XYZ file of C-alpha atoms in Angstrom:
398
model
C 81.567 -146.108 -72.331
C 82.395 -142.447 -71.632
C 85.439 -143.485 -69.554
C 88.938 -144.280 -70.697
C 89.753 -147.998 -70.238
C 92.699 -150.252 -70.952
C 91.109 -150.906 -74.336
C 92.240 -147.410 -75.223
C 95.951 -148.185 -74.644
C 97.858 -149.324 -77.733
C 101.166 -150.387 -76.232
C 101.964 -151.311 -72.586
C 105.216 -153.147 -73.120
C 107.876 -152.042 -70.624
C 105.674 -149.306 -69.215
C 105.192 -148.838 -65.482
C 101.465 -148.930 -64.674
C 100.496 -147.432 -61.359
C 97.356 -149.372 -60.381
C 95.126 -148.096 -57.578
C 93.584 -151.182 -56.008
C 91.412 -151.759 -52.958
C 93.443 -153.908 -50.608
C 91.726 -152.633 -47.425
C 91.045 -156.297 -46.561
C 89.897 -157.850 -43.283
C 92.936 -158.816 -41.222
C 93.403 -160.594 -37.957
C 96.743 -161.041 -36.116
C 98.577 -159.855 -39.233
C 96.845 -162.361 -41.530
C 94.354 -161.628 -44.309
C 91.069 -163.334 -43.407
C 89.149 -162.611 -46.631
C 90.896 -162.297 -50.018
C 87.807 -161.168 -51.997
C 89.287 -157.751 -52.721
C 92.619 -159.269 -53.781
C 90.775 -161.529 -56.271
C 88.911 -158.563 -57.666
C 92.220 -157.013 -58.761
C 93.425 -160.127 -60.612
C 91.892 -159.447 -64.073
C 93.600 -156.068 -64.306
C 96.934 -157.414 -63.013
C 96.800 -160.342 -65.485
C 95.945 -158.098 -68.395
C 98.828 -155.682 -67.666
C 101.312 -158.474 -67.123
C 100.361 -160.212 -70.372
C 100.872 -156.921 -72.242
C 104.406 -156.678 -70.739
C 103.780 -153.840 -68.314
C 105.398 -153.395 -64.918
C 102.524 -153.598 -62.440
C 102.920 -151.211 -59.512
C 100.129 -151.508 -56.952
C 98.953 -148.538 -54.879
C 96.580 -149.102 -51.959
C 95.559 -147.957 -48.513
C 94.917 -149.965 -45.436
C 92.900 -148.750 -42.419
C 93.237 -145.156 -41.160
C 96.823 -144.321 -40.050
C 96.064 -140.607 -40.506
C 99.363 -139.786 -42.168
C 101.535 -141.651 -39.648
C 103.630 -144.739 -40.178
C 101.696 -147.279 -38.120
C 103.396 -150.753 -38.328
C 100.155 -152.666 -37.707
C 98.655 -150.945 -40.738
C 101.391 -152.013 -43.181
C 100.345 -153.677 -46.434
C 103.189 -156.198 -46.215
C 100.890 -159.015 -44.944
C 99.070 -158.773 -48.262
C 102.099 -159.925 -50.225
C 101.953 -163.639 -49.486
C 98.231 -164.163 -50.182
C 98.591 -162.136 -53.382
C 101.543 -164.310 -54.445
C 99.349 -167.396 -53.950
C 96.628 -165.959 -56.122
C 99.076 -164.895 -58.824
C 101.169 -168.117 -58.611
C 104.305 -165.990 -58.680
C 106.396 -163.476 -56.782
C 105.224 -160.055 -55.619
C 107.867 -157.593 -54.561
C 107.222 -155.077 -51.750
C 108.579 -151.582 -51.147
C 108.592 -150.069 -47.684
C 107.371 -146.732 -49.009
C 105.168 -145.530 -51.855
C 107.242 -142.544 -52.830
C 110.853 -141.489 -52.703
C 114.141 -143.161 -53.586
C 113.196 -146.625 -52.317
C 110.007 -146.702 -54.325
C 111.804 -145.409 -57.392
C 114.547 -148.005 -57.114
C 111.988 -150.815 -56.693
C 110.116 -149.745 -59.808
C 113.343 -149.405 -61.811
C 114.416 -152.903 -60.768
C 111.110 -154.462 -61.725
C 111.087 -156.617 -64.842
C 108.351 -156.332 -67.476
C 105.434 -158.423 -66.251
C 106.622 -158.128 -62.651
C 104.351 -157.069 -59.745
C 105.321 -154.631 -57.023
C 103.191 -153.636 -54.067
C 104.010 -150.258 -52.494
C 103.475 -149.477 -48.839
C 100.245 -147.913 -47.550
C 99.649 -144.541 -49.279
C 97.886 -143.267 -46.129
C 101.197 -143.338 -44.258
C 101.576 -139.891 -45.887
C 99.368 -136.937 -44.932
C 99.400 -135.765 -48.545
C 97.258 -138.761 -49.589
C 93.957 -137.829 -47.934
C 94.621 -134.122 -48.471
C 95.052 -134.769 -52.217
C 98.272 -132.748 -51.946
C 99.580 -131.908 -55.480
C 103.183 -132.354 -54.338
C 102.492 -135.857 -53.042
C 100.499 -136.733 -56.169
C 103.477 -135.572 -58.205
C 105.801 -137.861 -56.217
C 103.528 -140.786 -57.046
C 103.400 -139.820 -60.673
C 107.190 -139.969 -60.908
C 106.975 -143.715 -60.499
C 104.864 -144.577 -63.551
C 104.047 -144.020 -67.186
C 100.298 -144.436 -66.852
C 97.698 -144.666 -64.148
C 94.975 -147.321 -63.759
C 92.159 -146.929 -61.195
C 90.699 -150.318 -60.301
C 89.211 -149.280 -56.916
C 85.661 -148.054 -57.359
C 85.174 -148.441 -53.578
C 87.622 -145.546 -53.042
C 86.434 -143.459 -55.998
C 84.162 -141.262 -53.863
C 87.208 -139.773 -52.156
C 89.287 -137.055 -53.854
C 92.620 -138.349 -52.615
C 96.055 -138.161 -54.248
C 96.020 -141.804 -55.353
C 92.412 -141.741 -56.622
C 92.041 -138.276 -58.175
C 95.197 -136.181 -58.126
C 97.348 -138.817 -59.765
C 94.811 -139.289 -62.557
C 95.321 -135.703 -63.541
C 99.079 -136.094 -63.927
C 99.374 -139.314 -66.011
C 97.339 -140.873 -68.817
C 94.531 -142.420 -66.721
C 92.301 -145.456 -67.358
C 89.729 -147.595 -65.663
C 90.876 -151.091 -64.730
C 88.872 -154.226 -65.441
C 87.032 -154.265 -62.109
C 86.330 -150.529 -62.352
C 85.098 -150.917 -65.937
C 82.705 -153.764 -64.971
C 81.377 -151.656 -62.064
C 80.820 -148.581 -64.213
C 79.057 -150.676 -66.911
C 76.768 -152.274 -64.278
C 75.910 -148.917 -62.699
C 75.226 -147.389 -66.083
C 72.874 -150.284 -66.834
C 71.126 -149.748 -63.506
C 70.564 -145.996 -63.452
C 72.446 -144.348 -66.283
C 70.714 -145.901 -69.339
C 68.518 -148.636 -67.790
C 65.950 -150.781 -69.478
C 62.591 -149.594 -68.133
C 60.576 -150.110 -65.993
C 63.156 -149.685 -63.206
C 62.468 -150.769 -59.594
C 64.562 -149.855 -56.562
C 64.651 -151.543 -53.207
C 65.958 -149.370 -50.359
C 66.154 -150.786 -46.847
C 68.101 -150.087 -43.711
C 67.467 -148.721 -40.241
C 67.069 -144.992 -40.644
C 65.650 -142.567 -43.184
C 68.129 -139.930 -41.979
C 71.068 -141.854 -43.510
C 69.421 -142.207 -46.920
C 67.559 -138.948 -47.481
C 69.696 -137.923 -50.468
C 69.321 -141.438 -51.902
C 65.506 -141.463 -51.651
C 65.188 -137.965 -53.094
C 67.368 -138.882 -56.060
C 65.684 -142.231 -56.746
C 62.056 -141.049 -56.781
C 62.935 -138.890 -59.780
C 64.412 -141.874 -61.688
C 62.508 -144.984 -60.835
C 59.153 -146.395 -61.821
C 58.781 -148.305 -58.512
C 60.526 -147.748 -55.184
C 60.112 -150.277 -52.366
C 61.104 -149.059 -48.910
C 61.822 -151.619 -46.222
C 63.692 -152.096 -42.937
C 63.394 -149.674 -40.083
C 63.108 -146.673 -42.398
C 59.769 -147.984 -43.625
C 58.367 -147.454 -40.128
C 58.971 -143.748 -40.419
C 57.019 -143.631 -43.675
C 54.189 -145.649 -42.102
C 54.125 -143.345 -39.060
C 54.012 -140.340 -41.430
C 50.829 -141.800 -42.875
C 49.173 -142.220 -39.542
C 50.070 -145.832 -38.717
C 50.750 -146.669 -35.101
C 54.093 -148.495 -35.251
C 54.112 -149.437 -31.573
C 57.551 -149.700 -30.035
C 59.320 -150.006 -33.365
C 62.386 -148.024 -34.464
C 60.984 -144.849 -35.959
C 62.349 -141.335 -36.627
C 59.187 -139.483 -35.812
C 60.901 -136.120 -36.261
C 61.297 -136.974 -39.975
C 57.586 -137.526 -40.599
C 57.266 -134.274 -42.570
C 60.322 -135.230 -44.686
C 58.806 -138.655 -45.361
C 55.556 -137.038 -46.458
C 57.547 -134.740 -48.784
C 59.210 -137.772 -50.363
C 55.847 -139.518 -50.719
C 54.430 -136.417 -52.450
C 57.501 -136.049 -54.718
C 57.228 -139.709 -55.729
C 53.581 -139.126 -56.646
C 54.557 -136.002 -58.639
C 57.335 -137.900 -60.488
C 55.169 -140.909 -61.282
C 57.205 -143.278 -59.084
C 55.023 -145.865 -57.381
C 56.100 -146.092 -53.758
C 55.846 -149.630 -52.337
C 55.556 -149.415 -48.539
C 54.698 -152.440 -46.295
C 51.057 -153.463 -46.314
C 51.670 -156.041 -43.555
C 54.532 -156.580 -41.159
C 56.133 -159.184 -38.933
C 56.330 -158.211 -35.204
C 57.801 -159.547 -32.024
C 58.319 -158.308 -28.477
C 62.134 -158.399 -28.825
C 65.008 -159.112 -31.221
C 66.447 -162.543 -30.637
C 66.546 -165.807 -32.622
C 63.496 -168.051 -32.299
C 61.402 -165.511 -30.375
C 57.633 -165.771 -30.963
C 56.599 -163.561 -33.838
C 53.532 -162.966 -35.907
C 52.181 -161.239 -39.021
C 50.155 -158.098 -38.400
C 47.963 -155.892 -40.574
C 48.967 -152.241 -40.238
C 45.933 -151.496 -38.045
C 46.633 -154.311 -35.641
C 50.058 -153.332 -34.270
C 50.120 -153.348 -30.466
C 51.870 -150.734 -28.342
C 54.710 -153.085 -27.333
C 55.140 -154.675 -30.834
C 58.409 -154.228 -32.669
C 58.208 -154.267 -36.467
C 61.178 -156.433 -37.531
C 60.368 -157.584 -41.073
C 58.068 -157.100 -43.968
C 55.017 -159.394 -44.159
C 54.142 -161.967 -46.786
C 51.656 -159.770 -48.708
C 54.295 -156.985 -48.862
C 56.775 -159.466 -50.330
C 54.229 -160.784 -52.816
C 53.507 -157.252 -53.939
C 57.201 -156.485 -54.359
C 57.760 -159.638 -56.338
C 54.866 -158.693 -58.663
C 56.503 -155.331 -59.201
C 59.801 -157.036 -60.058
C 57.960 -159.206 -62.570
C 56.821 -156.027 -64.307
C 60.311 -154.510 -64.301
C 63.363 -154.826 -66.496
C 65.934 -153.335 -64.122
C 66.403 -153.625 -60.332
C 68.729 -151.660 -58.074
C 68.907 -152.824 -54.484
C 70.446 -151.208 -51.379
C 69.544 -152.434 -47.899
C 67.634 -155.407 -46.380
C 63.874 -155.503 -45.807
C 64.145 -156.567 -42.125
C 66.500 -157.543 -39.370
C 67.921 -160.342 -41.597
C 70.741 -161.169 -39.189
C 68.214 -162.607 -36.703
C 65.954 -165.368 -38.016
C 62.983 -165.486 -38.551
C 63.225 -161.772 -39.491
C 65.256 -162.637 -42.566
C 62.318 -164.181 -44.418
C 61.242 -161.162 -46.521
C 64.776 -160.337 -47.570
C 65.543 -163.931 -48.520
C 62.280 -164.429 -50.450
C 62.653 -161.180 -52.376
C 66.322 -161.900 -53.109
C 65.501 -165.345 -54.440
C 62.829 -163.997 -56.683
C 65.142 -161.336 -58.057
C 67.856 -163.912 -58.645
C 65.444 -166.183 -60.544
C 64.415 -163.334 -62.794
C 68.075 -162.331 -63.361
C 69.096 -165.920 -64.185
C 66.245 -166.166 -66.664
C 67.409 -162.979 -68.390
C 64.209 -161.152 -67.479
C 65.808 -158.625 -65.049
C 69.040 -156.700 -64.801
C 69.631 -156.926 -61.043
C 72.277 -154.721 -59.520
C 72.872 -154.552 -55.787
C 75.420 -152.986 -53.457
C 76.262 -151.748 -49.997
C 77.713 -153.700 -47.104
C 74.465 -154.878 -45.479
C 73.067 -155.723 -48.912
C 75.992 -157.897 -49.850
C 75.771 -159.709 -46.470
C 71.989 -160.194 -46.929
C 72.344 -161.559 -50.465
C 75.116 -163.923 -49.274
C 72.857 -165.019 -46.459
C 70.117 -165.715 -49.011
C 72.581 -167.613 -51.221
C 71.694 -165.382 -54.188
C 74.717 -163.090 -54.596
C 76.223 -165.117 -57.478
C 72.972 -165.131 -59.392
C 72.438 -161.345 -59.430
C 73.624 -159.482 -62.569
C 76.129 -157.517 -60.520
C 76.844 -157.067 -56.784
C 79.005 -154.169 -55.780
C 81.156 -154.512 -52.677
C 81.801 -150.734 -52.642
C 79.790 -149.424 -49.692
C 80.188 -145.626 -49.509
C 80.996 -145.184 -53.220
C 77.993 -147.247 -54.303
C 75.655 -145.277 -52.017
C 77.015 -141.901 -53.147
C 76.628 -142.980 -56.778
C 72.973 -143.932 -56.085
C 72.513 -140.545 -54.487
C 73.509 -138.950 -57.785
C 76.695 -137.486 -56.430
C 79.872 -136.922 -58.476
C 82.612 -139.438 -57.664
C 85.989 -137.651 -58.042
C 87.922 -140.847 -58.819
C 85.469 -141.727 -61.616
C 85.235 -138.265 -63.081
C 89.044 -138.201 -63.410
C 88.737 -141.159 -65.862
C 86.052 -139.586 -68.036
C 86.883 -139.419 -71.711
C 87.135 -135.944 -73.126
């Protein structure tokens, strides 16, 4: 690992650890409806408590834009976190200033304190040095356990890491190890699956990946643009025809880099997008003017699965079709199951991420069988694009 982790800390006893967590959880009527992100923070919290540290949690919730918005308080997180920790969690009504200082000072070794939403202060998203310094006054060391916020250079993700000894938490460490295994130092051959609606949202991603992968499968609506760029009549399907030249450039770059591009060779079409609608498999030269391409066909999936069989590493972002509306989930489900079987058998390191991807893998019932599934949407995508993530760079070992 080229990043500082808690393994590098010799003594935590009595020290106040400022831990940046992702508690931007789904909430309804002031109640947390999904505690997945709370659970993700538990290994780091447990490790720090067992070492005798004071655990001081920093987090944001929603987008209050530097204003104190009562409905965006983190206080509703306290009770569900207490249930997960089987013990008390204290709460401070601010994340800086005298109240926060007093709360930290009053915290026993092994105690847990949640500070109020850091985005209640304008200095957070501006990465204001003065605000970062106020945060730094509260702790002896800094731990970033929120990869999902690491693509933002904010005070609690980047500025603070420059002011205190800074380390990756357990969840962050696992994420970085998985990402390194997927694109940093992967076992080759490496295959990527990139799906989604539009090429325009993933141009940087595609351009970065063709230089690093042995195979790149493109699915979802964006595949239609590539098919159109090669002269296929895609009927009434979603297609960014103005990006045909860009698609052709990516196809040529993939050829130049020795990356085999796997585009659909058959497709599933229907006249509309609704459950149970009549649908059919079409060869690429049999698509009617009013057909909508809504999923990859069986031969496309078989070809993709064969490429996975030949690969040692898979990185996946985006579904192959409109998986939310059966029967257009079939390609995504079949490919996900094949990847999961290979991963379970130890034949494939399978790393996936992005909001739609996580939902698709959960739908397929395969998320738990993949090597690693990242819930970090924007950060995962920017990392795949080859961009520098400020919150990660701040943890890099000298």
